[in-house]
Short mmCIF file of C-alpha atoms and ligand atoms in Angstrom, two decimals:
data_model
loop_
_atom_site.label_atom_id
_atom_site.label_comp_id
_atom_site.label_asym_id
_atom_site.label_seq_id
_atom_site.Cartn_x
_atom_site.Cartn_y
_atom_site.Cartn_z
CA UNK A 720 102.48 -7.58 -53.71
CA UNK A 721 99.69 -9.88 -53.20
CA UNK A 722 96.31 -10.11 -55.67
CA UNK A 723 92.61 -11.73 -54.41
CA UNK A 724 91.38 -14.36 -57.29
CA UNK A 725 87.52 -14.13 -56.31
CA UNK A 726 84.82 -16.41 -58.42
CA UNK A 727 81.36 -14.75 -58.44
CA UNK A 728 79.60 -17.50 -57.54
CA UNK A 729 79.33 -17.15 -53.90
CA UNK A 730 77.01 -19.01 -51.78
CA UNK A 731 77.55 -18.51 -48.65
CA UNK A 732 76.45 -20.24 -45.36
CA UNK A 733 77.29 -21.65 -41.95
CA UNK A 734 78.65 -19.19 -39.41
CA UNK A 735 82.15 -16.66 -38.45
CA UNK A 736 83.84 -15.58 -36.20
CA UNK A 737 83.96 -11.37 -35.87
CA UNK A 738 87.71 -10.64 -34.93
CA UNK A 739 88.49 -7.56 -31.93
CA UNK A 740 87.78 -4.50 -32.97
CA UNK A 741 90.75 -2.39 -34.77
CA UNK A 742 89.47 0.84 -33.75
CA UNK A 743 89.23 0.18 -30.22
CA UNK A 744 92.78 -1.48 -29.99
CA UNK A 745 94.51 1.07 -31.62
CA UNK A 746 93.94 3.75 -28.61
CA UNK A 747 94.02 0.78 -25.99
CA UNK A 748 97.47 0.05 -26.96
CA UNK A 749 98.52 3.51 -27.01
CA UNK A 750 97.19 4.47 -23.75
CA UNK A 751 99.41 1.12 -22.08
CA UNK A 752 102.03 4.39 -22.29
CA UNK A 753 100.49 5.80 -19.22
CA UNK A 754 101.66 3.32 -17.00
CA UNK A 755 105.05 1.49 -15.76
CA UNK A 756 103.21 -1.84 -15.33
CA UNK A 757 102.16 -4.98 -17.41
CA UNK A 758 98.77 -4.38 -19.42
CA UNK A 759 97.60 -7.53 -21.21
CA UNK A 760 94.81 -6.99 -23.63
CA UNK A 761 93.00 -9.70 -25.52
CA UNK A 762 91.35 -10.12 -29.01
CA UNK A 763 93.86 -7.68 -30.27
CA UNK A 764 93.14 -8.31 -34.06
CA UNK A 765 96.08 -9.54 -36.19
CA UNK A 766 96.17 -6.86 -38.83
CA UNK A 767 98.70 -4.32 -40.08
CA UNK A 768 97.21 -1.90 -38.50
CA UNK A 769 97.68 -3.27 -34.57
CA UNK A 770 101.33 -4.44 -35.78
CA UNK A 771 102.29 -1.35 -36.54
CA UNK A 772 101.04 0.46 -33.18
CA UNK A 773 103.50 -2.27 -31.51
CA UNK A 774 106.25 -1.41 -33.41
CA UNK A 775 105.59 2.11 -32.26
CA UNK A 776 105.18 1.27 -28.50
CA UNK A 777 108.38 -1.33 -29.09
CA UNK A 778 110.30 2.26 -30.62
CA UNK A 779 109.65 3.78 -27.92
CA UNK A 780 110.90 1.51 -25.14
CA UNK A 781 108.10 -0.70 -24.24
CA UNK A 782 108.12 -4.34 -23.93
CA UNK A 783 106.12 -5.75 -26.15
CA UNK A 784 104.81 -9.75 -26.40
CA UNK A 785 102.22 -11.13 -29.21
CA UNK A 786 100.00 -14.16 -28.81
CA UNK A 787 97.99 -14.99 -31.26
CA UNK A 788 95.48 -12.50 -30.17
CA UNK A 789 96.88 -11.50 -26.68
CA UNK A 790 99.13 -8.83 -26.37
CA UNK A 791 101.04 -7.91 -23.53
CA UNK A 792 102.68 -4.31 -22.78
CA UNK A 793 104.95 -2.93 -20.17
CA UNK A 794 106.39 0.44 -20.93
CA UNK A 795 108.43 0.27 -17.97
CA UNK A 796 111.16 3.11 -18.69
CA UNK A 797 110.64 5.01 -21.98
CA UNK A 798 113.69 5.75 -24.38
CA UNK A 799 111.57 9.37 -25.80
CA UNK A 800 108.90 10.67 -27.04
CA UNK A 801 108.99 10.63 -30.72
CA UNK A 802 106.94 8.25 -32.85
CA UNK A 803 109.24 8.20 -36.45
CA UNK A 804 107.57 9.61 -39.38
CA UNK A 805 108.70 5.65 -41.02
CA UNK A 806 105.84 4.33 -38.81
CA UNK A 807 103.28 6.90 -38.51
CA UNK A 808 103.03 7.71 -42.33
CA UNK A 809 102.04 4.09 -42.69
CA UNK A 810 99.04 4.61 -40.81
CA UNK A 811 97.45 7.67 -39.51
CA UNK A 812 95.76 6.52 -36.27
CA UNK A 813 99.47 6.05 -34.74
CA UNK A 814 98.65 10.13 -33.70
CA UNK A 815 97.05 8.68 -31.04
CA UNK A 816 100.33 7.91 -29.41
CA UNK A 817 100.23 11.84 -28.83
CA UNK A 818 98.41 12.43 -25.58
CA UNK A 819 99.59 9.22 -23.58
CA UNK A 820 103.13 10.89 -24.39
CA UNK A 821 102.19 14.22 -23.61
CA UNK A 822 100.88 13.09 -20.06
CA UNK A 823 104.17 10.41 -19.37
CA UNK A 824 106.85 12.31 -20.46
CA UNK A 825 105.80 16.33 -20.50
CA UNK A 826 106.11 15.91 -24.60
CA UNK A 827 105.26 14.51 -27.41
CA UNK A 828 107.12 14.21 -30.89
CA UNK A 829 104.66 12.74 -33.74
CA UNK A 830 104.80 12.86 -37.44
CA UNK A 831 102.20 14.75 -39.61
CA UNK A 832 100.06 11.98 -40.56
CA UNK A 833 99.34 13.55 -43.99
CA UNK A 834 96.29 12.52 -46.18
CA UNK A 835 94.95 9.92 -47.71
CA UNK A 836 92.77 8.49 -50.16
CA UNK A 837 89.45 9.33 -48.19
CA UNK A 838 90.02 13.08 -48.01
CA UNK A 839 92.16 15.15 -45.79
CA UNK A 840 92.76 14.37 -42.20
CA UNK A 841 93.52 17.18 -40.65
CA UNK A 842 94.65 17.65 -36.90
CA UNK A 843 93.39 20.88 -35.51
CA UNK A 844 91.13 19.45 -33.51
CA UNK A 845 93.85 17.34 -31.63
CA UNK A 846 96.07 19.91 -31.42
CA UNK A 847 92.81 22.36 -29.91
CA UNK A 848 92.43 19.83 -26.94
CA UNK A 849 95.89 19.64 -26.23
CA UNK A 850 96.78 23.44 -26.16
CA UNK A 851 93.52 23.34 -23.77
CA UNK A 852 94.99 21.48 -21.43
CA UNK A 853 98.40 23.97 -21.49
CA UNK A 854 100.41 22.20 -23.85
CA UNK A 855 102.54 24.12 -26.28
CA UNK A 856 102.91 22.74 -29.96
CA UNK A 857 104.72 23.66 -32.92
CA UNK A 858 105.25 22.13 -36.54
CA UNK A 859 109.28 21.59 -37.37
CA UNK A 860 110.28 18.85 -40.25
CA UNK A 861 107.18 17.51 -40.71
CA UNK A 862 106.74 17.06 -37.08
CA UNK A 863 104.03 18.33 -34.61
CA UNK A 864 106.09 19.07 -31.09
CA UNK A 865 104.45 19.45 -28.40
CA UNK A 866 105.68 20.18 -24.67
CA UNK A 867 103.90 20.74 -21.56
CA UNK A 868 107.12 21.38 -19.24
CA UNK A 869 105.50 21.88 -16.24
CA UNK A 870 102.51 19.62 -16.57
CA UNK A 871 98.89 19.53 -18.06
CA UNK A 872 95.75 21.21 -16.32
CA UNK A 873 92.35 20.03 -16.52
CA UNK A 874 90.67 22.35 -18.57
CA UNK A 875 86.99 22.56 -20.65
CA UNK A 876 87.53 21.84 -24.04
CA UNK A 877 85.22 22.11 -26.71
CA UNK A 878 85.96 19.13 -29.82
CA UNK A 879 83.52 19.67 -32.42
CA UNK A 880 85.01 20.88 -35.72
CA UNK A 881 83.12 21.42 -39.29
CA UNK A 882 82.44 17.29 -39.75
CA UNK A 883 81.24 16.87 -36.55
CA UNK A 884 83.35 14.68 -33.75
CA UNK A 885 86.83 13.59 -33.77
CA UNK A 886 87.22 9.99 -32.31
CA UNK A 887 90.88 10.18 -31.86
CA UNK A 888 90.68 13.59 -31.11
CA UNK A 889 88.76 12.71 -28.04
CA UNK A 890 90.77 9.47 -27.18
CA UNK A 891 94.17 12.33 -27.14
CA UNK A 892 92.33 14.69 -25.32
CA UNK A 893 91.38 12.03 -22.79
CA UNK A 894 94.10 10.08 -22.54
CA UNK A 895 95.71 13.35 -21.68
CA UNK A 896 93.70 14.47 -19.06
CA UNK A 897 93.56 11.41 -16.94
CA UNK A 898 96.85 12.44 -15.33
CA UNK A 899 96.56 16.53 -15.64
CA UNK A 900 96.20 18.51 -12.79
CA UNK A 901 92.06 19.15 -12.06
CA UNK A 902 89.03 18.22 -13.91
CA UNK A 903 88.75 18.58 -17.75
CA UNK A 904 85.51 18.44 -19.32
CA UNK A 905 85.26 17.31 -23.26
CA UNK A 906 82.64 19.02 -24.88
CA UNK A 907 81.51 17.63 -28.23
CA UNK A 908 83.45 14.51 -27.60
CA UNK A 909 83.29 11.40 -30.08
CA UNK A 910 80.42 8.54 -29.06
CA UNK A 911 81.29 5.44 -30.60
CA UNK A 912 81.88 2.15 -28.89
CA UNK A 913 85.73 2.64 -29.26
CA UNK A 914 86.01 5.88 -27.30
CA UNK A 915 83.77 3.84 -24.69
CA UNK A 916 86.20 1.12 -24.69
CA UNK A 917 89.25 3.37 -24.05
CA UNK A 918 87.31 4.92 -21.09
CA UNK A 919 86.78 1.82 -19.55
CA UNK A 920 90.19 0.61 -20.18
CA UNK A 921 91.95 3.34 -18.89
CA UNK A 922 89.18 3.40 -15.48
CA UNK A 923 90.08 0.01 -15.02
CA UNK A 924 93.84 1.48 -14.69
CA UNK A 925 92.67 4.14 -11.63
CA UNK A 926 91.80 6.75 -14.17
CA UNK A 927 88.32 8.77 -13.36
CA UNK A 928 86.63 9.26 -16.32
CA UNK A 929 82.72 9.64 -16.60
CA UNK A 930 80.39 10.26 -19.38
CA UNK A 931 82.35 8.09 -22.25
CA UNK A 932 79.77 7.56 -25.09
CA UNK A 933 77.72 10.90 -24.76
CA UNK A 934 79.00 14.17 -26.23
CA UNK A 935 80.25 15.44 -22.69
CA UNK A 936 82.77 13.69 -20.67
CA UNK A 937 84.36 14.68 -17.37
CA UNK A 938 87.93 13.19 -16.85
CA UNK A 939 89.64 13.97 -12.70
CA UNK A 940 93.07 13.81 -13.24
CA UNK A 941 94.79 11.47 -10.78
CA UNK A 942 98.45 10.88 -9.61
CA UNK A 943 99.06 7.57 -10.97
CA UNK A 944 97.70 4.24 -13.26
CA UNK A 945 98.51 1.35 -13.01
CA UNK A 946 98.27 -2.22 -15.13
CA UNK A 947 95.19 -3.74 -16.04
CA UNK A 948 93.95 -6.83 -18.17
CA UNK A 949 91.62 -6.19 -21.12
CA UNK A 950 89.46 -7.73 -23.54
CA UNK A 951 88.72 -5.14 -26.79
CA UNK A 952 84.75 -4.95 -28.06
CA UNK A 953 84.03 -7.22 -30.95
CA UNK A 954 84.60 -5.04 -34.43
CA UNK A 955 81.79 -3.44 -35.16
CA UNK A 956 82.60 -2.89 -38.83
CA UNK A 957 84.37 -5.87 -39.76
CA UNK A 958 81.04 -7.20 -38.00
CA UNK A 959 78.46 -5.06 -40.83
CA UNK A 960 80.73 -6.09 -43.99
CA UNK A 961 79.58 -9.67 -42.88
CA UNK A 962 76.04 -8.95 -42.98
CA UNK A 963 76.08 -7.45 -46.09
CA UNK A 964 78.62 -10.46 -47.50
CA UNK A 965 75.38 -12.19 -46.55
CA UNK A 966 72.86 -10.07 -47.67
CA UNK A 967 74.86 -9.99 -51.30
CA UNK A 968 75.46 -13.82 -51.14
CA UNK A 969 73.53 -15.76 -48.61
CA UNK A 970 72.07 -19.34 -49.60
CA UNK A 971 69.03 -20.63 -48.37
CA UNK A 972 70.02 -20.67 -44.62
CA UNK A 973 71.68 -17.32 -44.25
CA UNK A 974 75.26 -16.68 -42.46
CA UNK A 975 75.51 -16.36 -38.73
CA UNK A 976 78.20 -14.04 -37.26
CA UNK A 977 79.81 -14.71 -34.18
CA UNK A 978 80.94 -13.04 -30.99
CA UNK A 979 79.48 -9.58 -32.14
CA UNK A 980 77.82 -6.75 -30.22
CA UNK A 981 74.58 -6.26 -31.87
CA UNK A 982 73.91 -2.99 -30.02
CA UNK A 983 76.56 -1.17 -31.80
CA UNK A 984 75.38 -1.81 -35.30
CA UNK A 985 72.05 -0.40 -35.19
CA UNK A 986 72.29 1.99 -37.40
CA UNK A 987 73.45 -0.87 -39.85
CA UNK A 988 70.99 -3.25 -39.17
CA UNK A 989 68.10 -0.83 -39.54
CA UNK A 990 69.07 0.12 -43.10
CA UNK A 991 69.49 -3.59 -44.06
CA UNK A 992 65.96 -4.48 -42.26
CA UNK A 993 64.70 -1.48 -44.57
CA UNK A 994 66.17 -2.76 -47.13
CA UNK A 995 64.31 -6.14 -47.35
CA UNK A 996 66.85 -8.56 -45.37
CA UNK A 997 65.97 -10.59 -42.62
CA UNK A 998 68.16 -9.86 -39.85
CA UNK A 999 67.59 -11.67 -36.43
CA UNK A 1000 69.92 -11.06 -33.18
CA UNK A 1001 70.45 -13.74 -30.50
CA UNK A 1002 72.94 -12.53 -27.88
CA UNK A 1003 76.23 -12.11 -29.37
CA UNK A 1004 75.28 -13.66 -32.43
CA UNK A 1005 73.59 -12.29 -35.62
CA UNK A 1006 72.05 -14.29 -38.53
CA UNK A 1007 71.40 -12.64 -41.92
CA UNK A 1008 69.54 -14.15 -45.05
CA UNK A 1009 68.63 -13.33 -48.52
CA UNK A 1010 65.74 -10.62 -49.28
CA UNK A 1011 62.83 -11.34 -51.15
CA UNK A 1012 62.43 -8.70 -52.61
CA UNK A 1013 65.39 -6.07 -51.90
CA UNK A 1014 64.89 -2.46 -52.29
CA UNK A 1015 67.27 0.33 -52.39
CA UNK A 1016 67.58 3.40 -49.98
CA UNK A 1017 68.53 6.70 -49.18
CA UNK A 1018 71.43 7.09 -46.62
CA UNK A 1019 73.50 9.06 -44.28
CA UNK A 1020 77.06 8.65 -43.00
CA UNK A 1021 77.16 10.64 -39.63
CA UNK A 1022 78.79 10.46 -36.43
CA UNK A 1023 78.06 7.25 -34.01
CA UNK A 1024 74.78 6.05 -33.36
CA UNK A 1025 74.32 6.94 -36.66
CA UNK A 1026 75.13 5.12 -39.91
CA UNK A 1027 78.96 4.57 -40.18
CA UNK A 1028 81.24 6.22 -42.87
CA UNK A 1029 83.89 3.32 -42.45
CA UNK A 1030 80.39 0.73 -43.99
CA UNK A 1031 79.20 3.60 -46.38
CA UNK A 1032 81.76 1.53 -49.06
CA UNK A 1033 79.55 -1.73 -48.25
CA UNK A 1034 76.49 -0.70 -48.38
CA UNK A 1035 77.94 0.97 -52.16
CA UNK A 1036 78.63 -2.84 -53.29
CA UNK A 1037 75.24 -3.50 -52.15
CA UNK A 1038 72.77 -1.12 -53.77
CA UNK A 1039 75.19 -1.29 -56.96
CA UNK A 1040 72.83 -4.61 -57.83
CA UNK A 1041 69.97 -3.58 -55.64
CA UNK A 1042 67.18 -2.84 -57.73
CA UNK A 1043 65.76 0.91 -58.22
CA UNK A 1044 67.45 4.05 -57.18
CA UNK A 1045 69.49 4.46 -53.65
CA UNK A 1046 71.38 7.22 -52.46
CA UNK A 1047 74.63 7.37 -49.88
CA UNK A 1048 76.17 10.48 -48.38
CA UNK A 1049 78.96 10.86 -46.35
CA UNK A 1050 78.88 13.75 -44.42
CA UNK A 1051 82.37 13.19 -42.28
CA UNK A 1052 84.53 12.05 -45.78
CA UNK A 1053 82.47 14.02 -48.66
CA UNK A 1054 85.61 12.61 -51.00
CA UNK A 1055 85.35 8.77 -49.23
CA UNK A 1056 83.96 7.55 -53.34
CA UNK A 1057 86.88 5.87 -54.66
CA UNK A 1058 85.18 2.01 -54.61
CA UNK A 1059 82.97 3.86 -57.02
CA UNK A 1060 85.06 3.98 -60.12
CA UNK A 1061 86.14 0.56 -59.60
CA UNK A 1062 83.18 -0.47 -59.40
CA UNK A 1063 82.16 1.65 -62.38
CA UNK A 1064 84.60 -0.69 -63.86
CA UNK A 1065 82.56 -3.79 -62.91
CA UNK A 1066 79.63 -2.24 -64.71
CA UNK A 1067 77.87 -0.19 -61.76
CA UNK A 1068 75.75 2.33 -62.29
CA UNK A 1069 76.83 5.23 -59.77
CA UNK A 1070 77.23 9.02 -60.26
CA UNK A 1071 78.96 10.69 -57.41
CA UNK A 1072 78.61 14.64 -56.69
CA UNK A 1073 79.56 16.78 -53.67
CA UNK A 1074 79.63 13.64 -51.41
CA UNK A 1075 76.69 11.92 -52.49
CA UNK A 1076 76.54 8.85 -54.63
CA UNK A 1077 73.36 8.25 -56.64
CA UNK A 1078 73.29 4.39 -57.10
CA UNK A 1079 70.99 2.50 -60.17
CA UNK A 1080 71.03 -0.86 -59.66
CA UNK A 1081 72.12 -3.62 -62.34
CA UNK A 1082 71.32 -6.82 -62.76
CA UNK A 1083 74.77 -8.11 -62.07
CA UNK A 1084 77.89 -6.66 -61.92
CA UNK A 1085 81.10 -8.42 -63.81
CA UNK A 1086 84.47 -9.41 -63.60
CA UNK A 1087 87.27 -7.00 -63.78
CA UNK A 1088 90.70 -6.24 -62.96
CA UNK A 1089 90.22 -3.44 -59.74
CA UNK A 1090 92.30 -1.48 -57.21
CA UNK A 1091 92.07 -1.53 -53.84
CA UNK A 1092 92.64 2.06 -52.78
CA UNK A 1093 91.97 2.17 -49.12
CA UNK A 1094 91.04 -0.09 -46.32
CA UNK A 1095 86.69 0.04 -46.48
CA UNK A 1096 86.67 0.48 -50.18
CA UNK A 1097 88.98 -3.12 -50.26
CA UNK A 1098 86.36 -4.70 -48.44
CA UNK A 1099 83.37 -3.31 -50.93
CA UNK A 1100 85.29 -4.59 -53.89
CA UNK A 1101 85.90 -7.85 -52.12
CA UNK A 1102 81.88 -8.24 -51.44
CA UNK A 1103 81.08 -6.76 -55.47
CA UNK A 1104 83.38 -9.61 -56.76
CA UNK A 1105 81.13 -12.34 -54.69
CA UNK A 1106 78.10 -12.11 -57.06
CA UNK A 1107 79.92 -10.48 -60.28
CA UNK A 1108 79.61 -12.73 -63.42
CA UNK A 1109 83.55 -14.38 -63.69
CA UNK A 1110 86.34 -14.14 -61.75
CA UNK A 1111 87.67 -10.57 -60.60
CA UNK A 1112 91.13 -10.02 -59.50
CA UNK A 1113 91.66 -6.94 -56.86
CA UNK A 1114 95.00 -5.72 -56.76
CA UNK A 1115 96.94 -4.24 -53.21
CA UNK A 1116 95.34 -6.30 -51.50
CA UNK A 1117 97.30 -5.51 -48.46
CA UNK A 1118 95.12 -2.22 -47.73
CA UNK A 1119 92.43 -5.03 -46.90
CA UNK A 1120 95.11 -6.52 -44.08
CA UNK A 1121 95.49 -3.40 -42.36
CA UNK A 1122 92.13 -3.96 -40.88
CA UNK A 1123 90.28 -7.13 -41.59
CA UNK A 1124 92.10 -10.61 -39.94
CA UNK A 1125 91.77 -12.91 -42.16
CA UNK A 1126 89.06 -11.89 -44.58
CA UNK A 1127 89.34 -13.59 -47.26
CA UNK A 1128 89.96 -17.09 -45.40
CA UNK A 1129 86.54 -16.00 -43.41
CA UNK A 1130 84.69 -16.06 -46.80
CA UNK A 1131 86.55 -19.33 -47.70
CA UNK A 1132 85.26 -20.59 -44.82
CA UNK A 1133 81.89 -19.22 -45.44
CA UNK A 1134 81.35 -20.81 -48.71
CA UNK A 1135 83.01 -18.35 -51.26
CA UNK A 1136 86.11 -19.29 -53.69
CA UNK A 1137 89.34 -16.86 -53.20
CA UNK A 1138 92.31 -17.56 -54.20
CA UNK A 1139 95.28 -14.82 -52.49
CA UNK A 1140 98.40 -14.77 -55.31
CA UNK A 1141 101.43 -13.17 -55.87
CA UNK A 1142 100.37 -9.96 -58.39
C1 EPZ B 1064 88.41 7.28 -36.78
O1 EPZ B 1064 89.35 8.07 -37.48
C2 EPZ B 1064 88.50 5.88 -37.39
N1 EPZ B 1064 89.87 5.38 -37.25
C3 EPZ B 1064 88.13 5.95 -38.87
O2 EPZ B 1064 88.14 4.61 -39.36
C4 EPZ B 1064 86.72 6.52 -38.99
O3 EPZ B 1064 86.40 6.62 -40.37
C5 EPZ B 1064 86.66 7.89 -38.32
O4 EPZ B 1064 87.08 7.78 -36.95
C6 EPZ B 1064 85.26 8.47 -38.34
O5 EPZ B 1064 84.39 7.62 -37.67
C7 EPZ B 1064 90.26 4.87 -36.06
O6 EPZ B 1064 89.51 4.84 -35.10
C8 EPZ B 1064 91.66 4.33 -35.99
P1 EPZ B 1064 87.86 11.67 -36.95
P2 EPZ B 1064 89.70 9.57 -36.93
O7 EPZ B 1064 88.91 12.47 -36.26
O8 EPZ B 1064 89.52 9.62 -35.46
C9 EPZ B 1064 87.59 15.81 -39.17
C10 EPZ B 1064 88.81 2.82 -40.72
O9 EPZ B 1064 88.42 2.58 -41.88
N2 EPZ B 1064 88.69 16.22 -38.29
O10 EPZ B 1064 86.71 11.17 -36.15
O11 EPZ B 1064 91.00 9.95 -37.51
C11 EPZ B 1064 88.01 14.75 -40.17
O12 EPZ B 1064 88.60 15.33 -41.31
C12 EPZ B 1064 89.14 4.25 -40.33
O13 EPZ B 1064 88.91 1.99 -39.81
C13 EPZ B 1064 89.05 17.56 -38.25
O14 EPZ B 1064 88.48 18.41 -38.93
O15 EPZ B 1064 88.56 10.42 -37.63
C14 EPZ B 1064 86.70 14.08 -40.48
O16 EPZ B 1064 86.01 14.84 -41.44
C15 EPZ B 1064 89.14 5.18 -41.54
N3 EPZ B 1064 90.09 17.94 -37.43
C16 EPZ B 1064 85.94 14.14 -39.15
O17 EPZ B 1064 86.57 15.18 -38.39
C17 EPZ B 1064 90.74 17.04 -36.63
O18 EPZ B 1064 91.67 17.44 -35.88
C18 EPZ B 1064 85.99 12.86 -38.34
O19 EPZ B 1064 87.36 12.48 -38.22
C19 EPZ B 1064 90.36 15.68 -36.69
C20 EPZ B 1064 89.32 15.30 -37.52
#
């Protein structure tokens, strides 16, 4: 097990390079099950994550090639439909295997993902769609089974549950219905760039799919798909725990990011422009610099365009030594506060009820030994430890390489001092 050695005495400047997007690769390499040809797909992130979906497709039968960030699929003949409960308790999002399946091979047999650290994450949402379209499912051994013998019909299908969207829900229900008999309409689908990029992914492969990235999207099933090439959207995410790396740490000059999509971080950039920091967009690039006179704010994690639960842990690190009072709520994880108490630990002042934090900013935070506990709240301890007074050490650090390439060698390169060790 691996620890991060990180000296608060970050400076950071010159510029990065933002990696694919994790979230949009996931469903993109799931959905290369719906055809018998070659898909290549480029700035697949190296991350635990994306390794582990290949493993899955590889399970399964598929032919499956790595480099560096192109990967190249052919699931010419499948061997099944079940993704092993070894792989899919290691990360949740490999559910999404479940309605390419359902549409190739008539079933589909996936492991209960279970919970984690951010709350629950249930399924009945998924399993909703998929019933919609005529598929029958059952639980047996931990497994949800679900057959659609004699095919899937396009049905209307309504996705919104008691958070809001489900953005794998939708990418199942769609990735069903491109080859189902008839039209399906998704009502209350998902809207963020990742469900947009698995639309266009799988229209590029003959699919007829209109309406990705508003709440209703009409899907015409069609015979056949066939192979496509692909290059995923920049990471949005890994994209906003950069700016605020820079709005924590920046020198005189700022940080520029790199290869980014500035229109999917809106929400983001508003609160930080709010917030005091100087954010300017050129193209694909992004430059962030130090505030003159930062002030805290009140804010809302909601369903895409709005603010983002997977940066609500960032912008925690960041109003922990903002100063005055901010508040963050998290309407889609209420329980998503676990960087809190570590942070506690590094002397923030931060009472969390009912899915609300109430931040009082510090001074600065300091040095101490701290737990990574899940992927987002990695990355927030990471960017705490950049200003804290001494040297903090954050344990499990391999929750941070499920989803961020390279992170800590990004910061290196940025101007910080890490040091990855053996715990
Ligand atoms: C995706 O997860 C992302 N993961 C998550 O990012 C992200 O936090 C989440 O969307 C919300 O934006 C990937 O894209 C791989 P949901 P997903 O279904 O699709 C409830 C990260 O850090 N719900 O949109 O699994 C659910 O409990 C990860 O990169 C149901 O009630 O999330 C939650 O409250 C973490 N029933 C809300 O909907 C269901 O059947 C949104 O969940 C499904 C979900």
């Amino acid at each position: 097990m691996e620890k991060l050695i990180v000296h608060g005495n970050a400076k950071l400047s010159g510029t990065v390079n933002i990696s694919g997007s994790k979230n949009a690769a996931l469903p993109i390499l799931a959905a290369t099950l719906l055809t018998r040809e070659k898909c290549v797909i480029r700035r697949v992130p190296d991350v635990s994550d994306t390794n582990y979906m290949l493993q899955i497709l590889q399970n399964l039968g598929a032919e499956v090639e790595r480099a560096s960030g192109t990967v190249t699929v052919k699931a010419e003949t499948l061997n099944g439909a079940e993704a092993p409960y070894d792989l899919v308790r290691k990360m949740r999002a490999s559910i999404c295997v479940m309605g390419p399946l359902l549409a190739r091979m008539k079933e589909s047999i996936v492991s209960l993902p279970g919970g984690c650290v951010i709350g629950d994450r249930p399924v009945d949402l998924h399993l909703r769609g998929l019933e919609g379209l005529g598929a029958t499912s059952k639980v047996e051994g931990g497994n949800m089974i679900l057959s659609s013998p004699k095919g899937l019909r396009g049905q209307e299908i309504d996705l919104r549950g008691k958070h809001g969207t489900t953005v794998l829900g939708t990418d199942n229900v769609m990735m069903a219905a491109v080859l189902a008999k008839g039209t399906t309409i998704i009502e209350g689908a998902a809207c963020e760039p990742e469900v947009v990029d698995l639309a266009q992914f799988l229209n590029k492969m003959g699919a007829k799919i209109q309406g990705a990235g508003t709440s209703h999207i009409e899907i015409t099933g069609v015979k056949e798909l066939g192979g496509v090439e692909h290059t995923v959207i920049p990471d949005r995410i890994e994209a906003g725990t950069f700016l605020i790396a820079g709005a924590l740490a920046a020198g005189k000059s700022g940080i520029t990011l790199r290869r980014v999509e500035p229109d999917h971080l809106t929400a983001v950039i508003e609160v930080l422009k709010s917030c005091g920091y100087p954010v300017e967009r050129q193209g694909k690039t992004l430059t962030i610099g130090r505030a003159s006179r930062p002030i805290g704010a009140n804010i809302t994690a909601e369903p895409y365009p709005h603010f983002p639960t997977d940066m609500q842990a960032q912008m925690c690190a960041l109003f922990a030594t903002t100063p005055g009072l901010s508040v963050v709520k998290d309407t889609i994880f209420p329980q998503r506060f676990m960087h809190c108490s570590e942070m506690k630990r590094m002397g923030a002042d931060i009472s969390v009820d009912d899915g609300t934090a109430v931040i009082r900013g510090v001074d600065r935070l300091s040095a101490a030994p701290v737990m990574a506990s899940d992927l987002r709240a990695s990355a927030a301890l990471l960017l705490a430890a950049l200003t804290a007074k001494g040297n903090t050490e954050i344990h499990r650090v391999y929750h941070i390489d499920r989803g961020y390439e390279n992170i800590d060698d990004k910061l290196i390169g940025l101007g910080a001092e890490i040091e990855r060790v053996q715990a």
